[in-house]
mmCIF file of C-alpha atoms in Angstrom:
data_model
loop_
_atom_site.group_PDB
_atom_site.id
_atom_site.type_symbol
_atom_site.label_atom_id
_atom_site.label_comp_id
_atom_site.label_asym_id
_atom_site.label_seq_id
_atom_site.Cartn_x
_atom_site.Cartn_y
_atom_site.Cartn_z
ATOM 1 C CA UNK A 17 -13.827 -29.685 44.189
ATOM 2 C CA UNK A 18 -16.668 -29.730 41.641
ATOM 3 C CA UNK A 19 -15.575 -27.737 38.579
ATOM 4 C CA UNK A 20 -19.154 -26.865 37.750
ATOM 5 C CA UNK A 21 -19.753 -24.902 40.946
ATOM 6 C CA UNK A 22 -18.934 -21.279 41.643
ATOM 7 C CA UNK A 23 -15.513 -20.844 43.250
ATOM 8 C CA UNK A 24 -14.861 -18.073 45.763
ATOM 9 C CA UNK A 25 -11.236 -16.952 45.758
ATOM 10 C CA UNK A 26 -9.451 -15.464 48.734
ATOM 11 C CA UNK A 27 -7.589 -12.160 48.491
ATOM 12 C CA UNK A 28 -4.245 -13.969 48.556
ATOM 13 C CA UNK A 29 -5.303 -16.225 45.687
ATOM 14 C CA UNK A 30 -6.506 -13.257 43.635
ATOM 15 C CA UNK A 31 -3.211 -11.418 44.213
ATOM 16 C CA UNK A 32 -1.247 -14.467 43.062
ATOM 17 C CA UNK A 33 -3.385 -14.860 39.944
ATOM 18 C CA UNK A 34 -3.117 -11.134 39.169
ATOM 19 C CA UNK A 35 0.677 -11.314 39.305
ATOM 20 C CA UNK A 36 0.651 -14.162 36.811
ATOM 21 C CA UNK A 37 -1.873 -12.328 34.627
ATOM 22 C CA UNK A 38 0.343 -9.238 34.424
ATOM 23 C CA UNK A 39 3.181 -11.435 33.190
ATOM 24 C CA UNK A 40 1.117 -13.593 30.808
ATOM 25 C CA UNK A 41 -2.593 -12.823 30.251
ATOM 26 C CA UNK A 42 -3.151 -16.101 28.394
ATOM 27 C CA UNK A 43 -1.075 -18.917 29.956
ATOM 28 C CA UNK A 44 -0.906 -22.311 28.343
ATOM 29 C CA UNK A 45 -2.220 -25.511 29.913
ATOM 30 C CA UNK A 46 1.268 -26.488 31.038
ATOM 31 C CA UNK A 47 1.809 -23.072 32.574
ATOM 32 C CA UNK A 48 -1.488 -23.265 34.466
ATOM 33 C CA UNK A 49 -0.520 -26.662 35.875
ATOM 34 C CA UNK A 50 2.838 -25.221 36.884
ATOM 35 C CA UNK A 51 1.088 -22.495 38.872
ATOM 36 C CA UNK A 52 -0.216 -25.077 41.318
ATOM 37 C CA UNK A 53 3.374 -26.004 42.147
ATOM 38 C CA UNK A 54 4.718 -22.434 42.303
ATOM 39 C CA UNK A 55 1.855 -21.114 44.426
ATOM 40 C CA UNK A 56 0.738 -23.617 47.107
ATOM 41 C CA UNK A 57 -2.086 -21.256 47.995
ATOM 42 C CA UNK A 58 -3.775 -22.313 44.737
ATOM 43 C CA UNK A 59 -3.598 -26.029 45.537
ATOM 44 C CA UNK A 60 -7.324 -26.319 46.289
ATOM 45 C CA UNK A 61 -8.289 -24.927 42.859
ATOM 46 C CA UNK A 62 -8.556 -27.198 39.853
ATOM 47 C CA UNK A 63 -6.688 -26.324 36.613
ATOM 48 C CA UNK A 64 -10.019 -25.957 34.798
ATOM 49 C CA UNK A 65 -11.159 -23.322 37.284
ATOM 50 C CA UNK A 66 -7.881 -21.455 36.836
ATOM 51 C CA UNK A 67 -8.483 -21.483 33.088
ATOM 52 C CA UNK A 68 -11.968 -20.045 33.652
ATOM 53 C CA UNK A 69 -10.530 -17.322 35.911
ATOM 54 C CA UNK A 70 -8.075 -16.188 33.231
ATOM 55 C CA UNK A 71 -10.847 -16.191 30.627
ATOM 56 C CA UNK A 72 -13.033 -14.032 32.849
ATOM 57 C CA UNK A 73 -10.111 -11.724 33.625
ATOM 58 C CA UNK A 74 -9.405 -11.165 29.925
ATOM 59 C CA UNK A 75 -13.091 -10.489 29.303
ATOM 60 C CA UNK A 76 -13.183 -7.889 32.077
ATOM 61 C CA UNK A 77 -10.094 -6.169 30.682
ATOM 62 C CA UNK A 78 -11.589 -6.142 27.206
ATOM 63 C CA UNK A 79 -14.858 -4.734 28.537
ATOM 64 C CA UNK A 80 -13.012 -2.000 30.422
ATOM 65 C CA UNK A 81 -11.108 -0.905 27.325
ATOM 66 C CA UNK A 82 -14.254 -1.052 25.229
ATOM 67 C CA UNK A 83 -16.131 1.045 27.781
ATOM 68 C CA UNK A 84 -13.364 3.657 27.751
ATOM 69 C CA UNK A 85 -13.367 3.699 23.959
ATOM 70 C CA UNK A 86 -17.147 4.120 23.861
ATOM 71 C CA UNK A 87 -16.995 6.975 26.360
ATOM 72 C CA UNK A 88 -14.388 8.787 24.255
ATOM 73 C CA UNK A 89 -16.341 8.051 21.091
ATOM 74 C CA UNK A 90 -19.516 9.406 22.659
ATOM 75 C CA UNK A 91 -17.722 12.602 23.679
ATOM 76 C CA UNK A 92 -16.396 13.057 20.151
ATOM 77 C CA UNK A 93 -19.794 12.393 18.601
ATOM 78 C CA UNK A 94 -21.421 14.873 20.963
ATOM 79 C CA UNK A 95 -18.851 17.501 20.062
ATOM 80 C CA UNK A 96 -19.239 16.762 16.357
ATOM 81 C CA UNK A 97 -23.012 17.031 16.643
ATOM 82 C CA UNK A 98 -22.579 20.382 18.324
ATOM 83 C CA UNK A 99 -20.299 21.569 15.520
ATOM 84 C CA UNK A 100 -22.769 20.454 12.861
ATOM 85 C CA UNK A 101 -25.603 22.263 14.620
ATOM 86 C CA UNK A 102 -23.526 25.424 14.741
ATOM 87 C CA UNK A 103 -22.666 25.048 11.066
ATOM 88 C CA UNK A 104 -26.349 24.656 10.203
ATOM 89 C CA UNK A 105 -27.204 27.713 12.263
ATOM 90 C CA UNK A 106 -24.498 29.652 10.441
ATOM 91 C CA UNK A 107 -26.035 28.769 7.093
ATOM 92 C CA UNK A 108 -29.493 29.904 8.181
ATOM 93 C CA UNK A 109 -28.424 33.249 9.591
ATOM 94 C CA UNK A 110 -26.772 36.180 7.867
ATOM 95 C CA UNK A 111 -25.528 37.975 10.963
ATOM 96 C CA UNK A 112 -21.878 37.450 10.194
ATOM 97 C CA UNK A 113 -22.249 38.780 6.665
ATOM 98 C CA UNK A 114 -23.735 41.983 8.053
ATOM 99 C CA UNK A 115 -20.864 42.318 10.511
ATOM 100 C CA UNK A 116 -18.393 41.977 7.647
ATOM 101 C CA UNK A 117 -20.157 44.793 5.810
ATOM 102 C CA UNK A 118 -19.787 46.926 8.928
ATOM 103 C CA UNK A 119 -16.107 45.994 9.015
ATOM 104 C CA UNK A 120 -15.617 47.184 5.433
ATOM 105 C CA UNK A 121 -17.359 50.461 6.240
ATOM 106 C CA UNK A 122 -15.097 50.955 9.251
ATOM 107 C CA UNK A 123 -12.041 50.485 7.079
ATOM 108 C CA UNK A 124 -13.305 53.092 4.648
ATOM 109 C CA UNK A 125 -14.068 55.541 7.471
ATOM 110 C CA UNK A 126 -10.616 54.998 8.961
ATOM 111 C CA UNK A 127 -9.061 56.573 5.852
ATOM 112 C CA UNK A 128 -10.697 59.906 6.707
ATOM 113 C CA UNK A 129 -9.819 59.970 10.396
ATOM 114 C CA UNK A 130 -7.232 62.543 11.517
ATOM 115 C CA UNK A 131 -3.920 61.209 12.888
ATOM 116 C CA UNK A 132 -3.935 60.521 16.643
ATOM 117 C CA UNK A 133 -2.693 63.338 18.872
ATOM 118 C CA UNK A 134 -2.255 61.609 22.230
ATOM 119 C CA UNK A 135 -1.391 58.285 23.811
ATOM 120 C CA UNK A 136 -5.038 57.786 24.712
ATOM 121 C CA UNK A 137 -5.988 58.102 21.068
ATOM 122 C CA UNK A 138 -3.194 55.688 20.113
ATOM 123 C CA UNK A 139 -4.558 53.156 22.565
ATOM 124 C CA UNK A 140 -8.048 53.643 21.152
ATOM 125 C CA UNK A 141 -6.763 53.109 17.619
ATOM 126 C CA UNK A 142 -4.963 49.929 18.692
ATOM 127 C CA UNK A 143 -8.121 48.737 20.360
ATOM 128 C CA UNK A 144 -10.079 49.425 17.197
ATOM 129 C CA UNK A 145 -7.512 47.637 15.015
ATOM 130 C CA UNK A 146 -7.546 44.614 17.302
ATOM 131 C CA UNK A 147 -11.340 44.563 17.275
ATOM 132 C CA UNK A 148 -11.425 44.760 13.477
ATOM 133 C CA UNK A 149 -8.878 41.966 13.115
ATOM 134 C CA UNK A 150 -10.787 39.759 15.559
ATOM 135 C CA UNK A 151 -13.989 40.355 13.616
ATOM 136 C CA UNK A 152 -12.352 39.430 10.320
ATOM 137 C CA UNK A 153 -10.725 36.352 11.862
ATOM 138 C CA UNK A 154 -14.018 35.141 13.348
ATOM 139 C CA UNK A 155 -15.606 35.521 9.940
ATOM 140 C CA UNK A 156 -12.934 33.251 8.468
ATOM 141 C CA UNK A 157 -13.139 30.762 11.339
ATOM 142 C CA UNK A 158 -16.905 30.379 10.977
ATOM 143 C CA UNK A 159 -16.554 30.039 7.214
ATOM 144 C CA UNK A 160 -18.360 33.175 6.023
ATOM 145 C CA UNK A 161 -15.627 35.738 5.309
ATOM 146 C CA UNK A 162 -13.953 33.881 2.421
ATOM 147 C CA UNK A 163 -14.864 31.149 -0.037
ATOM 148 C CA UNK A 164 -13.693 27.836 1.444
ATOM 149 C CA UNK A 165 -13.473 24.517 -0.399
ATOM 150 C CA UNK A 166 -12.900 21.005 0.913
ATOM 151 C CA UNK A 167 -9.243 20.066 0.823
ATOM 152 C CA UNK A 168 -8.587 17.303 -1.753
ATOM 153 C CA UNK A 169 -7.733 13.967 -0.186
ATOM 154 C CA UNK A 170 -9.484 14.641 3.108
ATOM 155 C CA UNK A 171 -12.765 13.173 4.265
ATOM 156 C CA UNK A 172 -15.237 15.614 5.758
ATOM 157 C CA UNK A 173 -18.432 14.191 7.165
ATOM 158 C CA UNK A 174 -20.278 13.034 10.265
ATOM 159 C CA UNK A 175 -17.923 10.071 10.734
ATOM 160 C CA UNK A 176 -14.798 12.237 11.005
ATOM 161 C CA UNK A 177 -13.635 14.356 13.931
ATOM 162 C CA UNK A 178 -11.964 17.127 11.964
ATOM 163 C CA UNK A 179 -12.729 19.126 8.839
ATOM 164 C CA UNK A 180 -10.125 20.723 6.562
ATOM 165 C CA UNK A 181 -10.774 23.507 4.064
ATOM 166 C CA UNK A 182 -8.565 25.560 1.747
ATOM 167 C CA UNK A 183 -9.056 28.952 0.159
ATOM 168 C CA UNK A 184 -10.794 29.006 -3.216
ATOM 169 C CA UNK A 185 -9.766 32.262 -4.829
ATOM 170 C CA UNK A 186 -9.016 35.452 -2.970
ATOM 171 C CA UNK A 187 -5.712 37.045 -1.949
ATOM 172 C CA UNK A 188 -2.835 34.785 -0.920
ATOM 173 C CA UNK A 189 -3.252 31.241 0.329
ATOM 174 C CA UNK A 190 -5.260 30.098 3.332
ATOM 175 C CA UNK A 191 -6.354 26.952 5.136
ATOM 176 C CA UNK A 192 -8.919 26.271 7.834
ATOM 177 C CA UNK A 193 -9.384 23.253 10.077
ATOM 178 C CA UNK A 194 -11.583 22.611 13.060
ATOM 179 C CA UNK A 195 -12.025 19.592 15.263
ATOM 180 C CA UNK A 196 -12.185 18.191 18.773
ATOM 181 C CA UNK A 197 -9.187 18.062 21.131
ATOM 182 C CA UNK A 198 -9.406 16.126 24.410
ATOM 183 C CA UNK A 199 -7.757 18.905 26.429
ATOM 184 C CA UNK A 200 -8.936 21.853 28.471
ATOM 185 C CA UNK A 201 -9.056 25.201 26.609
ATOM 186 C CA UNK A 202 -6.398 26.752 28.861
ATOM 187 C CA UNK A 203 -3.939 23.932 28.099
ATOM 188 C CA UNK A 204 -4.696 24.170 24.375
ATOM 189 C CA UNK A 205 -3.984 27.912 24.348
ATOM 190 C CA UNK A 206 -0.757 27.445 26.321
ATOM 191 C CA UNK A 207 0.471 24.709 23.953
ATOM 192 C CA UNK A 208 -0.261 26.727 20.817
ATOM 193 C CA UNK A 209 1.698 29.748 22.050
ATOM 194 C CA UNK A 210 4.980 27.830 21.741
ATOM 195 C CA UNK A 211 4.962 27.558 17.950
ATOM 196 C CA UNK A 212 8.553 26.282 17.806
ATOM 197 C CA UNK A 213 7.397 22.940 19.269
ATOM 198 C CA UNK A 214 5.267 22.034 16.249
ATOM 199 C CA UNK A 215 6.326 24.434 13.457
ATOM 200 C CA UNK A 216 9.858 23.688 12.260
ATOM 201 C CA UNK A 217 10.199 26.998 10.403
ATOM 202 C CA UNK A 218 9.525 29.034 13.564
ATOM 203 C CA UNK A 219 12.871 30.543 14.530
ATOM 204 C CA UNK A 220 11.723 32.950 17.227
ATOM 205 C CA UNK A 221 8.565 33.831 19.148
ATOM 206 C CA UNK A 222 8.253 36.298 22.013
ATOM 207 C CA UNK A 223 5.605 38.547 23.551
ATOM 208 C CA UNK A 224 6.576 42.205 23.075
ATOM 209 C CA UNK A 225 3.708 43.648 25.096
ATOM 210 C CA UNK A 226 0.091 43.374 26.049
ATOM 211 C CA UNK A 227 -2.850 45.648 26.786
ATOM 212 C CA UNK A 228 -6.338 45.048 28.048
ATOM 213 C CA UNK A 229 -9.550 45.787 26.200
ATOM 214 C CA UNK A 230 -13.214 45.399 27.006
ATOM 215 C CA UNK A 231 -13.184 41.994 25.299
ATOM 216 C CA UNK A 232 -10.028 40.645 26.924
ATOM 217 C CA UNK A 233 -6.247 40.918 26.812
ATOM 218 C CA UNK A 234 -4.422 41.577 23.538
ATOM 219 C CA UNK A 235 -0.810 40.389 23.275
ATOM 220 C CA UNK A 236 1.644 41.774 20.742
ATOM 221 C CA UNK A 237 3.707 38.749 19.687
ATOM 222 C CA UNK A 238 6.777 38.878 17.457
ATOM 223 C CA UNK A 239 7.196 35.643 15.497
ATOM 224 C CA UNK A 240 9.988 34.900 13.040
ATOM 225 C CA UNK A 241 9.177 32.104 10.602
ATOM 226 C CA UNK A 242 11.738 31.349 7.911
ATOM 227 C CA UNK A 243 14.128 28.776 6.541
ATOM 228 C CA UNK A 244 17.523 28.467 8.148
ATOM 229 C CA UNK A 245 20.525 30.213 6.659
ATOM 230 C CA UNK A 246 22.923 28.053 4.641
ATOM 231 C CA UNK A 247 25.810 30.230 5.822
ATOM 232 C CA UNK A 248 25.208 29.364 9.460
ATOM 233 C CA UNK A 249 25.144 31.665 12.422
ATOM 234 C CA UNK A 250 22.391 32.621 14.818
ATOM 235 C CA UNK A 251 21.500 36.009 13.315
ATOM 236 C CA UNK A 252 19.877 36.469 9.934
ATOM 237 C CA UNK A 253 21.433 38.894 7.500
ATOM 238 C CA UNK A 254 19.179 41.432 5.742
ATOM 239 C CA UNK A 255 19.261 39.676 2.370
ATOM 240 C CA UNK A 256 16.930 41.330 -0.195
ATOM 241 C CA UNK A 257 16.228 37.948 -1.819
ATOM 242 C CA UNK A 258 14.337 36.741 1.253
ATOM 243 C CA UNK A 259 10.630 36.203 0.724
ATOM 244 C CA UNK A 260 8.813 38.389 3.207
ATOM 245 C CA UNK A 261 5.253 37.179 3.565
ATOM 246 C CA UNK A 262 2.221 39.215 4.492
ATOM 247 C CA UNK A 263 -0.004 37.655 7.133
ATOM 248 C CA UNK A 264 -3.712 38.309 6.995
ATOM 249 C CA UNK A 265 -5.871 37.943 10.146
ATOM 250 C CA UNK A 266 -5.271 34.380 11.350
ATOM 251 C CA UNK A 267 -5.253 32.488 14.607
ATOM 252 C CA UNK A 268 -7.068 30.015 16.831
ATOM 253 C CA UNK A 269 -10.637 30.070 18.113
ATOM 254 C CA UNK A 270 -11.038 27.722 21.112
ATOM 255 C CA UNK A 271 -14.439 26.796 22.542
ATOM 256 C CA UNK A 272 -14.992 24.635 25.660
ATOM 257 C CA UNK A 273 -17.004 21.444 25.206
ATOM 258 C CA UNK A 274 -17.680 19.108 28.159
ATOM 259 C CA UNK A 275 -14.201 19.574 29.626
ATOM 260 C CA UNK A 276 -12.570 19.322 26.188
ATOM 261 C CA UNK A 277 -12.038 21.869 23.421
ATOM 262 C CA UNK A 278 -13.380 22.546 19.955
ATOM 263 C CA UNK A 279 -10.723 24.479 18.070
ATOM 264 C CA UNK A 280 -10.880 26.458 14.833
ATOM 265 C CA UNK A 281 -7.480 27.115 13.209
ATOM 266 C CA UNK A 282 -7.079 29.623 10.366
ATOM 267 C CA UNK A 283 -3.823 30.420 8.513
ATOM 268 C CA UNK A 284 -4.003 33.108 5.824
ATOM 269 C CA UNK A 285 -0.766 34.434 4.302
ATOM 270 C CA UNK A 286 0.593 35.901 1.087
ATOM 271 C CA UNK A 287 4.024 34.348 0.442
ATOM 272 C CA UNK A 288 4.904 36.578 -2.553
ATOM 273 C CA UNK A 289 5.340 33.669 -5.000
ATOM 274 C CA UNK A 290 6.614 35.902 -7.826
ATOM 275 C CA UNK A 291 9.860 36.503 -5.898
ATOM 276 C CA UNK A 292 10.928 32.824 -5.825
ATOM 277 C CA UNK A 293 12.243 30.572 -8.632
ATOM 278 C CA UNK A 294 9.581 29.208 -10.919
ATOM 279 C CA UNK A 295 10.312 25.593 -9.963
ATOM 280 C CA UNK A 296 9.460 26.400 -6.313
ATOM 281 C CA UNK A 297 6.531 28.680 -7.049
ATOM 282 C CA UNK A 298 3.796 26.011 -6.705
ATOM 283 C CA UNK A 299 4.776 25.511 -3.048
ATOM 284 C CA UNK A 300 4.199 29.217 -2.384
ATOM 285 C CA UNK A 301 0.872 29.248 -4.242
ATOM 286 C CA UNK A 302 -0.653 26.106 -2.709
ATOM 287 C CA UNK A 303 -3.166 26.419 0.115
ATOM 288 C CA UNK A 304 -3.047 22.620 0.459
ATOM 289 C CA UNK A 305 0.703 22.768 1.174
ATOM 290 C CA UNK A 306 0.065 25.403 3.846
ATOM 291 C CA UNK A 307 -2.619 23.202 5.403
ATOM 292 C CA UNK A 308 -0.366 20.131 5.548
ATOM 293 C CA UNK A 309 2.727 21.966 6.754
ATOM 294 C CA UNK A 310 1.216 24.302 9.325
ATOM 295 C CA UNK A 311 -2.537 24.200 9.986
ATOM 296 C CA UNK A 312 -3.060 20.435 10.255
ATOM 297 C CA UNK A 313 0.285 20.025 12.026
ATOM 298 C CA UNK A 314 -0.962 22.260 14.847
ATOM 299 C CA UNK A 315 -4.018 20.035 15.335
ATOM 300 C CA UNK A 316 -1.896 16.876 15.179
ATOM 301 C CA UNK A 317 0.454 18.347 17.806
ATOM 302 C CA UNK A 318 -2.450 19.064 20.158
ATOM 303 C CA UNK A 319 -3.788 15.544 19.777
ATOM 304 C CA UNK A 320 -0.364 14.067 20.486
ATOM 305 C CA UNK A 321 -0.235 16.089 23.698
ATOM 306 C CA UNK A 322 -3.732 14.946 24.623
ATOM 307 C CA UNK A 323 -2.826 11.314 23.956
ATOM 308 C CA UNK A 324 0.394 11.575 25.977
ATOM 309 C CA UNK A 325 -1.406 13.138 28.936
ATOM 310 C CA UNK A 326 -4.046 10.379 28.943
ATOM 311 C CA UNK A 327 -1.899 7.263 29.247
ATOM 312 C CA UNK A 328 -4.877 5.167 30.374
ATOM 313 C CA UNK A 329 -6.643 5.682 27.058
ATOM 314 C CA UNK A 330 -6.794 2.582 24.807
ATOM 315 C CA UNK A 331 -5.268 4.607 21.951
ATOM 316 C CA UNK A 332 -2.356 5.805 24.041
ATOM 317 C CA UNK A 333 -0.684 2.402 24.663
ATOM 318 C CA UNK A 334 0.950 3.733 27.819
ATOM 319 C CA UNK A 335 4.476 4.924 28.506
ATOM 320 C CA UNK A 336 6.058 2.537 26.000
ATOM 321 C CA UNK A 337 4.341 4.209 23.046
ATOM 322 C CA UNK A 338 5.328 7.617 24.425
ATOM 323 C CA UNK A 339 8.975 6.549 24.606
ATOM 324 C CA UNK A 340 8.911 5.148 21.074
ATOM 325 C CA UNK A 341 7.314 8.349 19.793
ATOM 326 C CA UNK A 342 10.117 10.375 21.337
ATOM 327 C CA UNK A 343 12.725 8.122 19.709
ATOM 328 C CA UNK A 344 10.981 8.426 16.332
ATOM 329 C CA UNK A 345 10.925 12.225 16.590
ATOM 330 C CA UNK A 346 14.643 12.336 17.431
ATOM 331 C CA UNK A 347 15.456 10.040 14.492
ATOM 332 C CA UNK A 348 13.408 12.192 12.114
ATOM 333 C CA UNK A 349 14.992 15.396 13.436
ATOM 334 C CA UNK A 350 18.492 13.930 13.120
ATOM 335 C CA UNK A 351 17.815 12.771 9.565
ATOM 336 C CA UNK A 352 16.487 16.191 8.553
ATOM 337 C CA UNK A 353 19.506 17.934 10.077
ATOM 338 C CA UNK A 354 21.838 15.567 8.211
ATOM 339 C CA UNK A 355 20.118 16.217 4.881
ATOM 340 C CA UNK A 356 20.130 19.994 5.445
ATOM 341 C CA UNK A 357 23.785 20.009 6.521
ATOM 342 C CA UNK A 358 23.680 23.451 8.174
ATOM 343 C CA UNK A 359 27.019 24.670 9.555
ATOM 344 C CA UNK A 360 25.418 25.888 12.794
ATOM 345 C CA UNK A 361 24.507 22.231 13.492
ATOM 346 C CA UNK A 362 28.166 21.224 13.237
ATOM 347 C CA UNK A 363 28.165 19.926 9.639
ATOM 348 C CA UNK A 364 31.246 20.564 7.480
ATOM 349 C CA UNK A 365 31.172 19.975 3.690
ATOM 350 C CA UNK A 366 33.832 17.657 2.243
ATOM 351 C CA UNK A 367 35.689 18.391 -0.957
ATOM 352 C CA UNK A 368 34.402 16.289 -3.870
ATOM 353 C CA UNK A 369 36.039 15.238 -7.120
ATOM 354 C CA UNK A 370 33.479 17.117 -9.225
ATOM 355 C CA UNK A 371 32.571 14.026 -11.231
ATOM 356 C CA UNK A 372 28.991 13.711 -9.994
ATOM 357 C CA UNK A 373 26.235 15.578 -8.144
ATOM 358 C CA UNK A 374 26.738 13.790 -4.824
ATOM 359 C CA UNK A 375 27.578 16.107 -1.928
ATOM 360 C CA UNK A 376 29.161 14.782 1.264
ATOM 361 C CA UNK A 377 29.251 16.377 4.701
ATOM 362 C CA UNK A 378 30.588 15.252 8.081
ATOM 363 C CA UNK A 379 29.798 16.154 11.666
ATOM 364 C CA UNK A 380 32.393 15.286 14.320
ATOM 365 C CA UNK A 381 31.204 13.730 17.549
ATOM 366 C CA UNK A 382 32.844 16.479 19.603
ATOM 367 C CA UNK A 383 29.987 18.769 18.489
ATOM 368 C CA UNK A 384 32.334 21.620 17.472
ATOM 369 C CA UNK A 385 30.485 24.324 15.524
ATOM 370 C CA UNK A 386 31.987 25.743 12.374
ATOM 371 C CA UNK A 387 31.402 29.127 10.862
ATOM 372 C CA UNK A 388 29.785 29.133 7.452
ATOM 373 C CA UNK A 389 32.364 31.652 6.170
ATOM 374 C CA UNK A 390 35.227 29.147 6.451
ATOM 375 C CA UNK A 391 36.073 27.298 3.218
ATOM 376 C CA UNK A 392 35.519 23.566 2.958
ATOM 377 C CA UNK A 393 38.331 21.555 4.474
ATOM 378 C CA UNK A 394 40.552 19.341 2.373
ATOM 379 C CA UNK A 395 39.662 15.713 1.789
ATOM 380 C CA UNK A 396 42.581 14.396 3.820
ATOM 381 C CA UNK A 397 41.795 16.607 6.810
ATOM 382 C CA UNK A 398 38.145 15.675 6.782
ATOM 383 C CA UNK A 399 38.951 11.983 6.368
ATOM 384 C CA UNK A 400 41.169 12.253 9.423
ATOM 385 C CA UNK A 401 38.400 14.019 11.357
ATOM 386 C CA UNK A 402 35.852 11.382 10.282
ATOM 387 C CA UNK A 403 38.210 8.612 11.362
ATOM 388 C CA UNK A 404 38.189 10.079 14.864
ATOM 389 C CA UNK A 405 34.456 9.463 15.047
ATOM 390 C CA UNK A 406 31.447 11.271 13.680
ATOM 391 C CA UNK A 407 28.545 11.139 11.275
ATOM 392 C CA UNK A 408 28.916 11.084 7.504
ATOM 393 C CA UNK A 409 26.100 12.110 5.148
ATOM 394 C CA UNK A 410 26.074 11.737 1.352
ATOM 395 C CA UNK A 411 23.152 13.137 -0.627
ATOM 396 C CA UNK A 412 22.094 13.749 -4.195
ATOM 397 C CA UNK A 413 19.055 15.381 -5.752
ATOM 398 C CA UNK A 414 17.291 15.325 -9.076
ATOM 399 C CA UNK A 415 14.332 17.079 -10.652
ATOM 400 C CA UNK A 416 11.489 14.793 -11.725
ATOM 401 C CA UNK A 417 9.116 15.947 -14.420
ATOM 402 C CA UNK A 418 5.542 14.871 -13.715
ATOM 403 C CA UNK A 419 3.249 14.853 -16.703
ATOM 404 C CA UNK A 420 -0.335 15.941 -16.143
ATOM 405 C CA UNK A 421 -2.931 13.350 -17.012
ATOM 406 C CA UNK A 422 -5.459 14.409 -19.558
ATOM 407 C CA UNK A 423 -9.049 14.438 -18.350
ATOM 408 C CA UNK A 424 -11.340 12.106 -20.205
#
């Protein structure tokens, strides 16, 4: 057979070559020669033609992935262009500012309204409150209600697919992020409702009730966000030292875009920083910390879901990457639980000698839970329990003083 002529392969030959390609996309010369012996159906094809077939097959695969990447890139650029046009329109118009002035006037008028006398009036007041909160939230989401500044360390521009802002002045701390998510709006809204999946501090979230308005359905959701109790147990005690934050109008604004979603996320809270120790106060006064811990984490969670649901995407890397991501999340969660050492996770503190600041805790493999009110077990008893099998965690902490660099 002349190697310079076009070769037409039969279906059986293509199937045989595809099987080899799935095992090894780039076989060596020796492997290609071996194929002629393993597959007699390829006997009439020269080794050089087999080499050309594998080269063409790799090129087609590369072109397919590149085409998929360009399609996704084009969708993101189209969505980003749409966001920039909306942002430019916002800067040219003052409609939102006027609506905020109306909102302030409504709040002032509400002080002079008589108390409601009937359930109908209560429903009307709830409708009005929901409408006012939605108006204030939309003002924050579009960037007109408060003074936003670019978050340090983030890159906002036409070559990025998300923009992050933090509050500059004003009450409390706040963060705002908006970007493109390759998911339908209904799926985005459903994923965000389960805050415990992406917000570690979320202890409880349930819908207490809902009522319909002219603009849609309003749900009354009870959400409990706090650190876990060191004393263990499932119920939180009414400790006065707890920091009870005040939440200002916040939420998610989801807009459809060519089968995907453009989402605006706003978190605005007042964490009462004066009620915490001074060494921890910067964490309660930092809008950047709120953005990293909560606002940006919500967007990252949505994009992980979108990547997992689109396993054919070049960035997804298929089921193997999904499995590794699950393993990594379990390792991180297990490490965090070991460092925290909460009794309701099965961790029991061991008695130390008091010579250093290292604390040791153990968790038996039988998964038995211990009450936080029980005293720490003796060293011999815990050593015996650890010898039966379990996990041992030793930890120490120190306070590092960071000097501020002087500006030149």
